[in-house]
């Protein structure tokens, strides 16, 4: 069952009924000011950090699930009937409803009793404010007297404090209402130099800033007493819960239309210029007034909206494809790329599943996210890499997370996730392949953000590799530490007390438990390092990493191979995991993906064997589960993985992040049908028809789909902020479609499903616009290339000789034939 449809021409998903199985959300903002917005206008806004600078309040895990947002109420003043044009929170049945989620904006439209309303929400580029453009139309034959109320609930800025420290919070709330603009200035009198403002383009009939006056003490957002009465209280908040609500009276003649604009903004002032007059406690509003003057003019707001659309056209335009499969096209051209950008902006901080309070930026997560957006904005990837690398420890290890505001490593979680540093090598390699910017290797970067420790990024990469070599276990496989990619495989934690962290409770010395996944990842990282070192003519390093990789490969074929698949790990007792010897957890997806991606077994047939085992034991119609058989109980020596009921999360859930590794592996052994089949199984657009089961948005990937052991097999959770976005993008674009950036140029090497006769693509790469046409003329995967009519050797397009910066991109035509 569907709850809407894709409008690909507009690059929008159109929700056609408000009661979606879960709130289907979108993101506003792309630089510093962000918002989450659901299809019924739920959500909240923040500046830079969803915990420390939250503008509006949001209560997670609430009932109803999505309550609190950017609400409007419409009221027919002659009958007293009132409703929410976004359906929530009044839930009065609407005659028409539609929500269009686009890139960085959402438009919610509806109609009731002949009154049409359409609200466009977006954040202009370069601004720390959001605009709500409301258009009201009277489609009746008679005039309408309407009241329009806005409503947001301010938050006390530190969202964590906001949900805990009421003995203080209830006394500190402060507002100013000046010239019909509502200013929220809680804590501004002391250490804050920022405030929020909420304004309307119209002359007000009234306003409210006291929540209980607006709602009525025993009422909810679904029936505010002020809206019911059609009259604001002009209330001024002193403590308690400051809100912002405007009341506008609108007289609309039959057939008339009116546009009303609301602006919610965040403003910082210089510390010594906070007040106006200086010796007062009144906010200096000059800067906010400037923004208001500009954007309350519809012409400027419209212009900002078109600029936002053009910005996205530019970003998405870096790669556009036209294939025989519409789900592939819309994910690659629009939604998967968009999700990669959102994931880059948010890391794992704020979604409907991540509270915005908890996690910092993950070291491994950020390096992987980069794989999905680097082609759109390489300069931001560069910045991100340097930030991440500066949190690396001197011994090559890494803080598992760092805080986006301070950019410092997070001490609470610390380090010791032994896969972390290797992802840095992959991230840097991806950046250089895309941009050709070798100079990043010479950037002087600190360790642990300590001045005086600066060394070239190149050395950071060397230390990352060395970190693994310094930590080999009894079988010569890499020691796992607190966990590897699978945060929940905690072989050194042995946690038996509720509330303990599975990741940071360490009561084993960590000298025994080993990871085959890290072994595979190490080989992969060594290959990238060899490519980098070769270019730098550092032959010693090339030899070193090549030998180390060969040695590690040998080790894997010994202790890491189980006969039909790659093993997963050795536990603290030295017992194998992910082997026929186990009764539960016999086979895991991660080492099959990563080891084959590193090329292990591709030549000797073992890769195919491992992948066939994946097909046999792990694949389901809804995607590939993480392991089998699921753990039936909690095992002290395995940790969090066995804490989940079977079929959920890491305990045999379809952890979507890992599925593309298998797609890539299948492409590497030349099996395009299988690669694409796995791609289709978890492609959200291809799952749109089963939205009642899938539940999450059909336009973005979710972290997890419940596995076959779960009661709700096929149900997705944790949409938006997941490494799934980047890896699926890489799998489909670089390995199935085979458009792959390399150190020496763009490679074209598709491994297509057999029923495709080809596809077309345009790809911007290092200042060149490649127009690519691929035709299948045989049933194999051999590729021959013509560049502007000239056939070339191999599958890598030579780079153009002339530097191309600052000019119109040169267009090059590529013809590829697959036989
Ligand atoms: C979460 C984490 C990621 C980890 C994965 C598997 O998605 O953000 O770092 O690799 O879970 O445990
Ligand atoms: C939990 C989740 C896992 C995630 C981790 C991050 O363990 O199960 O997916 O990676 O939290 O801290």
Coordinates of N, CA and C in Angstrom, one line a residue, residues 208-400:
X208 N 0.6 35.6 21.4 CA 0.8 35.0 22.7 C 2.2 34.5 22.9
X209 N 2.7 34.5 24.1 CA 4.0 33.9 24.4 C 4.0 33.1 25.6
X210 N 2.8 33.0 26.3 CA 2.6 32.1 27.4 C 1.9 30.8 26.9
X211 N 2.5 29.7 27.0 CA 2.0 28.5 26.5 C 0.6 28.2 27.1
X212 N 0.5 28.2 28.4 CA -0.7 27.8 29.0 C -1.9 28.7 28.7
X213 N -1.5 30.0 28.5 CA -2.6 30.9 28.1 C -3.1 30.6 26.7
X214 N -2.2 30.2 25.8 CA -2.6 29.9 24.4 C -3.4 28.6 24.4
X215 N -2.9 27.6 25.1 CA -3.5 26.3 25.0 C -4.7 26.1 26.0
X216 N -4.5 26.7 27.1 CA -5.4 26.4 28.3 C -4.7 25.2 29.0
X217 N -4.6 25.4 30.3 CA -3.8 24.5 31.1 C -4.0 23.0 31.0
X218 N -5.3 22.7 30.8 CA -5.5 21.2 30.6 C -5.8 20.8 29.2
X219 N -5.3 21.6 28.3 CA -5.6 21.3 26.9 C -4.3 20.9 26.2
X220 N -4.4 20.4 25.0 CA -3.2 20.1 24.2 C -3.2 21.0 22.9
X221 N -2.2 20.7 22.1 CA -2.0 21.5 20.8 C -3.2 21.3 19.9
X222 N -4.0 20.2 20.1 CA -5.1 19.9 19.2 C -6.3 20.8 19.4
X223 N -6.4 21.5 20.6 CA -7.5 22.4 20.8 C -7.2 23.6 21.7
X224 N -6.3 24.5 21.1 CA -5.9 25.6 21.9 C -7.1 26.5 22.2
X225 N -7.2 27.0 23.4 CA -8.4 27.8 23.8 C -8.4 29.1 23.1
X226 N -7.2 29.6 22.8 CA -7.2 30.9 22.0 C -7.7 30.7 20.6
X227 N -7.4 29.6 20.0 CA -7.9 29.4 18.6 C -9.4 29.1 18.7
X228 N -9.8 28.4 19.7 CA -11.3 28.1 19.9 C -12.1 29.4 20.0
X229 N -11.5 30.3 20.8 CA -12.2 31.6 21.1 C -12.0 32.6 20.0
X230 N -11.0 32.4 19.1 CA -10.7 33.3 18.1 C -10.0 34.6 18.6
X231 N -9.4 34.6 19.7 CA -8.9 35.8 20.3 C -7.6 35.5 21.1
X232 N -6.5 36.1 20.7 CA -5.2 36.0 21.5 C -5.3 36.7 22.8
X233 N -4.4 36.3 23.7 CA -4.4 36.9 25.1 C -3.3 38.1 25.2
X234 N -2.5 38.2 24.1 CA -1.4 39.1 24.2 C -0.6 38.9 25.5
X235 N -0.3 37.6 25.7 CA 0.4 37.2 26.9 C 1.9 37.4 26.8
X236 N 2.5 37.8 27.9 CA 4.0 37.9 27.9 C 4.6 37.0 28.9
X237 N 5.5 36.1 28.5 CA 6.0 35.1 29.3 C 7.0 35.6 30.3
X238 N 6.8 35.1 31.6 CA 7.8 35.3 32.6 C 8.1 34.0 33.2
X239 N 9.1 33.3 32.8 CA 9.4 31.9 33.2 C 8.5 31.0 32.5
X240 N 8.2 29.8 33.1 CA 7.4 28.8 32.5 C 7.8 28.4 31.1
X241 N 6.9 28.3 30.1 CA 7.2 27.8 28.8 C 6.9 28.9 27.7
X242 N 7.9 29.7 27.4 CA 7.6 30.7 26.3 C 7.3 30.0 25.0
X243 N 6.3 30.5 24.3 CA 6.0 30.1 23.0 C 5.9 31.3 22.1
X244 N 5.7 31.1 20.8 CA 5.4 32.2 19.9 C 4.2 31.9 19.1
X245 N 3.2 32.8 19.2 CA 2.0 32.7 18.4 C 1.5 34.0 17.9
X246 N 1.3 34.1 16.6 CA 0.7 35.3 16.0 C -0.8 35.1 15.7
X247 N -1.5 36.1 15.7 CA -2.9 36.0 15.3 C -3.1 37.1 14.2
X248 N -3.5 36.6 13.0 CA -3.7 37.5 11.8 C -5.2 37.3 11.4
X249 N -5.9 38.4 11.2 CA -7.2 38.3 10.6 C -7.2 38.5 9.1
X250 N -7.9 37.7 8.4 CA -7.8 37.7 6.9 C -9.2 37.7 6.4
X251 N -9.5 38.8 5.6 CA -10.8 38.8 4.9 C -10.5 38.5 3.5
X252 N -11.1 37.4 3.0 CA -10.9 37.0 1.6 C -12.2 37.0 0.8
X253 N -12.2 37.9 -0.2 CA -13.4 37.9 -1.1 C -13.4 36.6 -1.8
X254 N -14.6 36.2 -2.4 CA -14.8 35.0 -3.1 C -13.7 35.0 -4.2
X255 N -13.0 33.9 -4.3 CA -11.9 33.7 -5.4 C -10.6 34.4 -5.0
X256 N -10.5 35.1 -3.9 CA -9.3 35.9 -3.7 C -8.2 35.0 -3.0
X257 N -7.0 35.5 -3.2 CA -5.8 34.8 -2.6 C -5.0 35.8 -1.8
X258 N -4.3 35.3 -0.8 CA -3.4 36.1 0.0 C -2.2 35.4 0.4
X259 N -1.0 36.0 0.4 CA 0.2 35.4 0.9 C 0.6 36.0 2.2
X260 N 0.9 35.2 3.1 CA 1.4 35.6 4.5 C 2.7 34.9 4.8
X261 N 3.7 35.7 5.2 CA 5.0 35.1 5.5 C 5.3 35.1 7.0
X262 N 5.8 34.0 7.5 CA 6.3 33.9 8.8 C 7.8 33.7 8.8
X263 N 8.6 34.2 9.7 CA 10.0 34.0 9.7 C 10.4 33.6 11.2
X264 N 11.1 32.5 11.3 CA 11.7 32.1 12.5 C 13.2 32.2 12.4
X265 N 13.9 32.9 13.2 CA 15.3 33.1 13.0 C 16.1 33.0 14.2
X266 N 17.4 32.8 14.0 CA 18.4 32.8 15.1 C 19.4 33.9 14.8
X267 N 19.8 34.6 15.9 CA 20.7 35.7 15.7 C 21.7 35.8 16.8
X268 N 23.0 36.0 16.4 CA 24.0 36.3 17.3 C 24.4 37.7 17.3
X269 N 24.8 38.2 18.5 CA 25.3 39.6 18.6 C 26.7 39.6 19.1
X270 N 27.5 40.6 18.8 CA 28.8 40.7 19.4 C 28.6 40.8 20.9
X271 N 29.5 40.2 21.7 CA 29.4 40.2 23.2 C 29.2 41.6 23.8
X272 N 29.9 42.6 23.2 CA 29.8 43.9 23.8 C 28.8 44.8 23.1
X273 N 27.9 44.1 22.3 CA 26.9 44.9 21.7 C 25.6 44.2 21.7
X274 N 25.4 43.5 22.9 CA 24.2 42.7 23.0 C 22.9 43.5 23.3
X275 N 23.1 44.6 24.0 CA 21.9 45.4 24.4 C 21.8 46.7 23.7
X276 N 20.6 47.2 23.6 CA 20.3 48.5 23.0 C 19.2 49.1 23.7
X277 N 19.3 50.2 24.4 CA 20.6 50.9 24.7 C 21.6 49.9 25.5
X278 N 22.9 50.3 25.4 CA 23.9 49.4 25.9 C 23.8 49.1 27.4
X279 N 23.3 50.1 28.2 CA 23.2 49.8 29.6 C 21.8 49.2 30.0
X280 N 21.1 48.8 29.0 CA 19.7 48.2 29.3 C 19.8 46.7 29.2
X281 N 18.7 46.0 29.4 CA 18.6 44.6 29.2 C 17.8 44.2 28.0
X282 N 17.7 45.2 27.1 CA 16.9 45.0 25.9 C 17.8 44.5 24.7
X283 N 17.3 43.5 24.0 CA 18.1 42.9 23.0 C 18.4 44.0 21.9
X284 N 19.6 44.0 21.4 CA 20.0 44.8 20.3 C 19.4 44.0 19.1
X285 N 18.5 44.6 18.4 CA 17.7 43.8 17.3 C 18.1 44.2 15.9
X286 N 19.2 45.0 15.8 CA 19.5 45.6 14.5 C 19.7 44.5 13.4
X287 N 20.5 43.5 13.8 CA 20.8 42.5 12.7 C 19.6 41.7 12.4
X288 N 18.8 41.4 13.3 CA 17.6 40.6 13.0 C 16.6 41.4 12.2
X289 N 16.5 42.7 12.5 CA 15.6 43.6 11.7 C 16.0 43.6 10.2
X290 N 17.3 43.6 10.0 CA 17.7 43.6 8.6 C 17.2 42.4 7.8
X291 N 17.4 41.2 8.5 CA 17.0 40.0 7.8 C 15.4 40.0 7.6
X292 N 14.7 40.5 8.6 CA 13.3 40.6 8.5 C 12.8 41.5 7.4
X293 N 13.4 42.6 7.3 CA 13.1 43.6 6.2 C 13.2 42.9 4.9
X294 N 14.3 42.1 4.7 CA 14.5 41.5 3.5 C 13.5 40.4 3.2
X295 N 13.4 39.4 4.1 CA 12.6 38.2 3.8 C 11.1 38.3 4.0
X296 N 10.7 39.4 4.6 CA 9.2 39.5 4.7 C 8.7 40.0 3.4
X297 N 9.6 40.5 2.5 CA 9.2 40.8 1.1 C 9.1 39.5 0.3
X298 N 7.9 39.2 -0.2 CA 7.7 38.0 -0.9 C 8.7 37.8 -2.1
X299 N 9.0 38.9 -2.7 CA 9.9 38.8 -3.9 C 11.3 38.3 -3.5
X300 N 11.8 38.7 -2.3 CA 13.1 38.3 -1.8 C 13.0 36.8 -1.4
X301 N 11.9 36.5 -0.7 CA 11.7 35.1 -0.3 C 11.7 34.2 -1.5
X302 N 10.9 34.6 -2.5 CA 10.8 33.7 -3.7 C 12.2 33.5 -4.3
X303 N 12.9 34.6 -4.4 CA 14.2 34.6 -5.0 C 15.1 33.6 -4.3
X304 N 15.0 33.7 -2.9 CA 15.9 32.8 -2.1 C 15.5 31.3 -2.4
X305 N 14.2 31.1 -2.6 CA 13.7 29.7 -2.8 C 14.3 29.2 -4.1
X306 N 14.2 30.1 -5.2 CA 14.8 29.6 -6.5 C 16.3 29.4 -6.4
X307 N 16.9 30.2 -5.6 CA 18.4 30.0 -5.5 C 18.7 28.6 -4.8
X308 N 17.8 28.3 -3.8 CA 18.0 27.0 -3.2 C 17.8 25.8 -4.2
X309 N 16.8 26.0 -5.0 CA 16.5 24.9 -6.0 C 17.7 24.8 -7.0
X310 N 18.2 26.0 -7.4 CA 19.4 25.9 -8.3 C 20.6 25.3 -7.7
X311 N 20.8 25.6 -6.4 CA 21.9 25.0 -5.7 C 21.8 23.4 -5.7
X312 N 20.6 22.9 -5.5 CA 20.4 21.5 -5.6 C 20.5 20.9 -7.0
X313 N 20.1 21.7 -8.0 CA 20.3 21.2 -9.3 C 21.7 21.1 -9.6
X314 N 22.5 22.1 -9.1 CA 24.0 22.0 -9.3 C 24.6 20.8 -8.7
X315 N 24.2 20.5 -7.4 CA 24.8 19.4 -6.7 C 24.4 18.1 -7.3
X316 N 23.1 17.9 -7.5 CA 22.6 16.6 -8.1 C 23.1 16.4 -9.5
X317 N 23.4 17.6 -10.2 CA 23.8 17.5 -11.6 C 25.2 16.9 -11.8
X318 N 25.9 16.7 -10.7 CA 27.3 16.1 -10.8 C 27.2 14.7 -11.4
X319 N 26.1 14.0 -11.1 CA 25.9 12.7 -11.7 C 24.4 12.5 -11.9
X320 N 24.1 12.3 -13.2 CA 22.7 11.9 -13.5 C 22.7 10.7 -14.4
X321 N 21.8 9.8 -14.2 CA 21.8 8.6 -15.0 C 20.4 8.3 -15.6
X322 N 20.4 7.6 -16.7 CA 19.1 7.1 -17.2 C 19.2 5.7 -17.5
X323 N 18.6 4.8 -16.7 CA 18.7 3.4 -16.8 C 17.4 2.8 -17.1
X324 N 17.3 1.5 -17.4 CA 16.0 0.8 -17.6 C 15.2 0.7 -16.3
X325 N 15.7 1.1 -15.2 CA 15.0 0.9 -13.9 C 14.7 2.3 -13.3
X326 N 13.4 2.6 -13.1 CA 13.0 3.9 -12.5 C 13.4 4.0 -11.1
X327 N 13.5 2.9 -10.3 CA 13.9 3.0 -8.9 C 15.4 3.4 -8.8
X328 N 16.2 2.9 -9.7 CA 17.6 3.2 -9.8 C 17.7 4.7 -10.1
X329 N 17.0 5.1 -11.1 CA 17.1 6.5 -11.6 C 16.8 7.5 -10.5
X330 N 15.6 7.3 -9.9 CA 15.2 8.3 -8.9 C 16.1 8.3 -7.6
X331 N 16.6 7.1 -7.3 CA 17.5 7.1 -6.1 C 18.8 7.7 -6.4
X332 N 19.4 7.4 -7.6 CA 20.7 7.9 -7.9 C 20.6 9.4 -8.2
X333 N 19.6 9.8 -9.0 CA 19.5 11.2 -9.5 C 19.1 12.1 -8.4
X334 N 18.3 11.6 -7.5 CA 17.7 12.5 -6.5 C 17.9 12.1 -5.0
X335 N 17.2 11.1 -4.6 CA 17.0 10.8 -3.2 C 18.2 10.3 -2.5
X336 N 18.9 9.3 -3.2 CA 20.1 8.7 -2.5 C 21.2 9.8 -2.3
X337 N 21.3 10.6 -3.4 CA 22.3 11.7 -3.3 C 21.9 12.7 -2.2
X338 N 20.7 13.0 -2.2 CA 20.2 14.0 -1.2 C 20.4 13.4 0.2
X339 N 20.1 12.2 0.4 CA 20.3 11.6 1.7 C 21.7 11.6 2.1
X340 N 22.6 11.4 1.1 CA 24.1 11.5 1.4 C 24.4 12.8 2.0
X341 N 23.9 13.9 1.3 CA 24.2 15.2 1.8 C 23.6 15.5 3.2
X342 N 22.4 15.0 3.5 CA 21.8 15.2 4.8 C 22.7 14.4 5.8
X343 N 23.1 13.3 5.5 CA 23.9 12.5 6.4 C 25.2 13.1 6.7
X344 N 25.7 13.8 5.7 CA 27.0 14.5 5.9 C 26.7 15.7 6.8
X345 N 25.6 16.4 6.6 CA 25.3 17.6 7.5 C 25.0 17.2 8.9
X346 N 24.3 16.1 9.1 CA 23.8 15.7 10.4 C 24.7 14.7 11.1
X347 N 25.5 14.0 10.4 CA 26.1 12.8 10.9 C 25.1 11.9 11.6
X348 N 25.2 11.6 12.8 CA 24.1 10.8 13.4 C 23.4 11.6 14.5
X349 N 23.3 12.9 14.4 CA 22.8 13.7 15.5 C 21.3 13.8 15.6
X350 N 20.6 14.3 14.5 CA 19.2 14.6 14.7 C 18.4 14.0 13.6
X351 N 17.5 13.1 14.0 CA 16.5 12.5 13.1 C 15.4 12.2 14.0
X352 N 14.4 11.4 13.5 CA 13.3 11.0 14.4 C 13.7 9.8 15.2
X353 N 15.0 9.3 15.0 CA 15.5 8.2 15.7 C 16.7 8.5 16.5
X354 N 17.3 9.7 16.2 CA 18.5 10.2 16.9 C 18.0 11.5 17.5
X355 N 18.2 11.6 18.8 CA 17.5 12.7 19.6 C 18.2 14.1 19.4
X356 N 19.3 14.1 18.8 CA 20.0 15.4 18.7 C 20.8 15.7 20.0
X357 N 20.6 14.9 21.0 CA 21.3 15.1 22.3 C 22.5 14.2 22.4
X358 N 22.4 13.0 21.9 CA 23.3 11.9 22.2 C 24.7 12.0 21.6
X359 N 24.8 11.5 20.4 CA 26.1 11.2 19.8 C 26.8 12.4 19.2
X360 N 28.1 12.3 19.2 CA 28.9 13.3 18.4 C 29.0 12.7 17.0
X361 N 30.0 13.2 16.3 CA 30.3 12.7 14.9 C 31.2 11.5 15.1
X362 N 30.8 10.4 14.4 CA 31.6 9.2 14.5 C 32.8 9.3 13.6
X363 N 33.9 8.8 14.0 CA 35.2 8.8 13.2 C 34.9 7.9 12.0
X364 N 34.5 6.6 12.2 CA 34.3 5.8 11.1 C 33.1 6.2 10.3
X365 N 32.1 6.6 11.0 CA 30.8 7.0 10.2 C 31.1 8.2 9.3
X366 N 31.8 9.2 9.8 CA 32.1 10.4 8.9 C 33.0 10.0 7.7
X367 N 33.9 9.1 7.9 CA 34.8 8.7 6.8 C 34.0 8.0 5.7
X368 N 33.0 7.2 6.2 CA 32.2 6.5 5.2 C 31.1 7.4 4.6
X369 N 30.6 8.3 5.4 CA 29.6 9.2 4.8 C 30.2 10.0 3.6
X370 N 31.5 10.3 3.8 CA 32.2 11.0 2.7 C 32.1 10.4 1.4
X371 N 32.1 9.0 1.4 CA 32.1 8.3 0.1 C 30.9 8.7 -0.8
X372 N 29.8 9.1 -0.1 CA 28.6 9.4 -0.8 C 28.4 10.8 -1.3
X373 N 29.1 11.7 -0.7 CA 28.9 13.1 -1.1 C 30.1 13.8 -1.7
X374 N 31.3 13.1 -1.6 CA 32.5 13.8 -2.0 C 32.5 14.3 -3.5
X375 N 31.7 13.7 -4.3 CA 31.7 14.2 -5.7 C 30.8 15.5 -5.8
X376 N 29.9 15.7 -4.8 CA 29.1 16.9 -4.9 C 29.8 18.1 -4.4
X377 N 30.5 18.0 -3.2 CA 31.2 19.1 -2.7 C 32.5 18.7 -2.1
X378 N 33.5 18.4 -3.0 CA 34.8 17.9 -2.5 C 35.5 18.8 -1.5
X379 N 35.2 20.2 -1.6 CA 35.9 21.1 -0.7 C 35.4 20.9 0.8
X380 N 34.1 20.5 0.9 CA 33.7 20.2 2.3 C 34.2 18.9 2.8
X381 N 34.4 18.0 1.9 CA 35.0 16.7 2.3 C 36.4 16.9 2.8
X382 N 37.1 17.8 2.1 CA 38.5 18.1 2.5 C 38.5 18.6 3.9
X383 N 37.6 19.6 4.2 CA 37.5 20.2 5.5 C 37.2 19.1 6.6
X384 N 36.3 18.2 6.2 CA 35.8 17.2 7.1 C 37.0 16.2 7.5
X385 N 37.7 15.9 6.4 CA 38.9 15.0 6.6 C 39.9 15.6 7.6
X386 N 40.2 16.8 7.4 CA 41.2 17.5 8.3 C 40.7 17.6 9.7
X387 N 39.4 17.8 9.9 CA 38.8 17.8 11.2 C 38.9 16.4 11.9
X388 N 38.5 15.4 11.1 CA 38.6 14.1 11.7 C 40.0 13.7 12.0
X389 N 40.9 13.9 11.1 CA 42.3 13.5 11.3 C 42.9 14.2 12.5
X390 N 42.5 15.4 12.8 CA 43.1 16.1 14.0 C 42.6 15.5 15.3
X391 N 41.6 14.6 15.3 CA 41.3 13.9 16.5 C 42.0 12.6 16.7
X392 N 42.8 12.2 15.7 CA 43.5 10.9 15.7 C 44.5 10.9 16.9
X393 N 44.7 9.8 17.5 CA 45.6 9.7 18.6 C 47.0 9.5 18.1
X394 N 48.0 9.7 18.9 CA 49.4 9.6 18.4 C 49.8 8.2 18.0
X395 N 49.2 7.2 18.7 CA 49.5 5.8 18.4 C 48.8 5.4 17.1
X396 N 48.1 6.3 16.4 CA 47.4 5.9 15.2 C 45.9 5.6 15.5
X397 N 45.6 5.4 16.7 CA 44.2 5.1 17.1 C 43.3 6.3 16.9
X398 N 42.0 6.2 17.3 CA 41.2 7.3 17.1 C 40.1 7.5 18.2
X399 N 39.8 8.7 18.5 CA 38.6 8.9 19.3 C 37.4 8.4 18.4
X400 N 36.6 7.6 19.1 CA 35.5 7.0 18.3 C 34.5 8.1 17.8

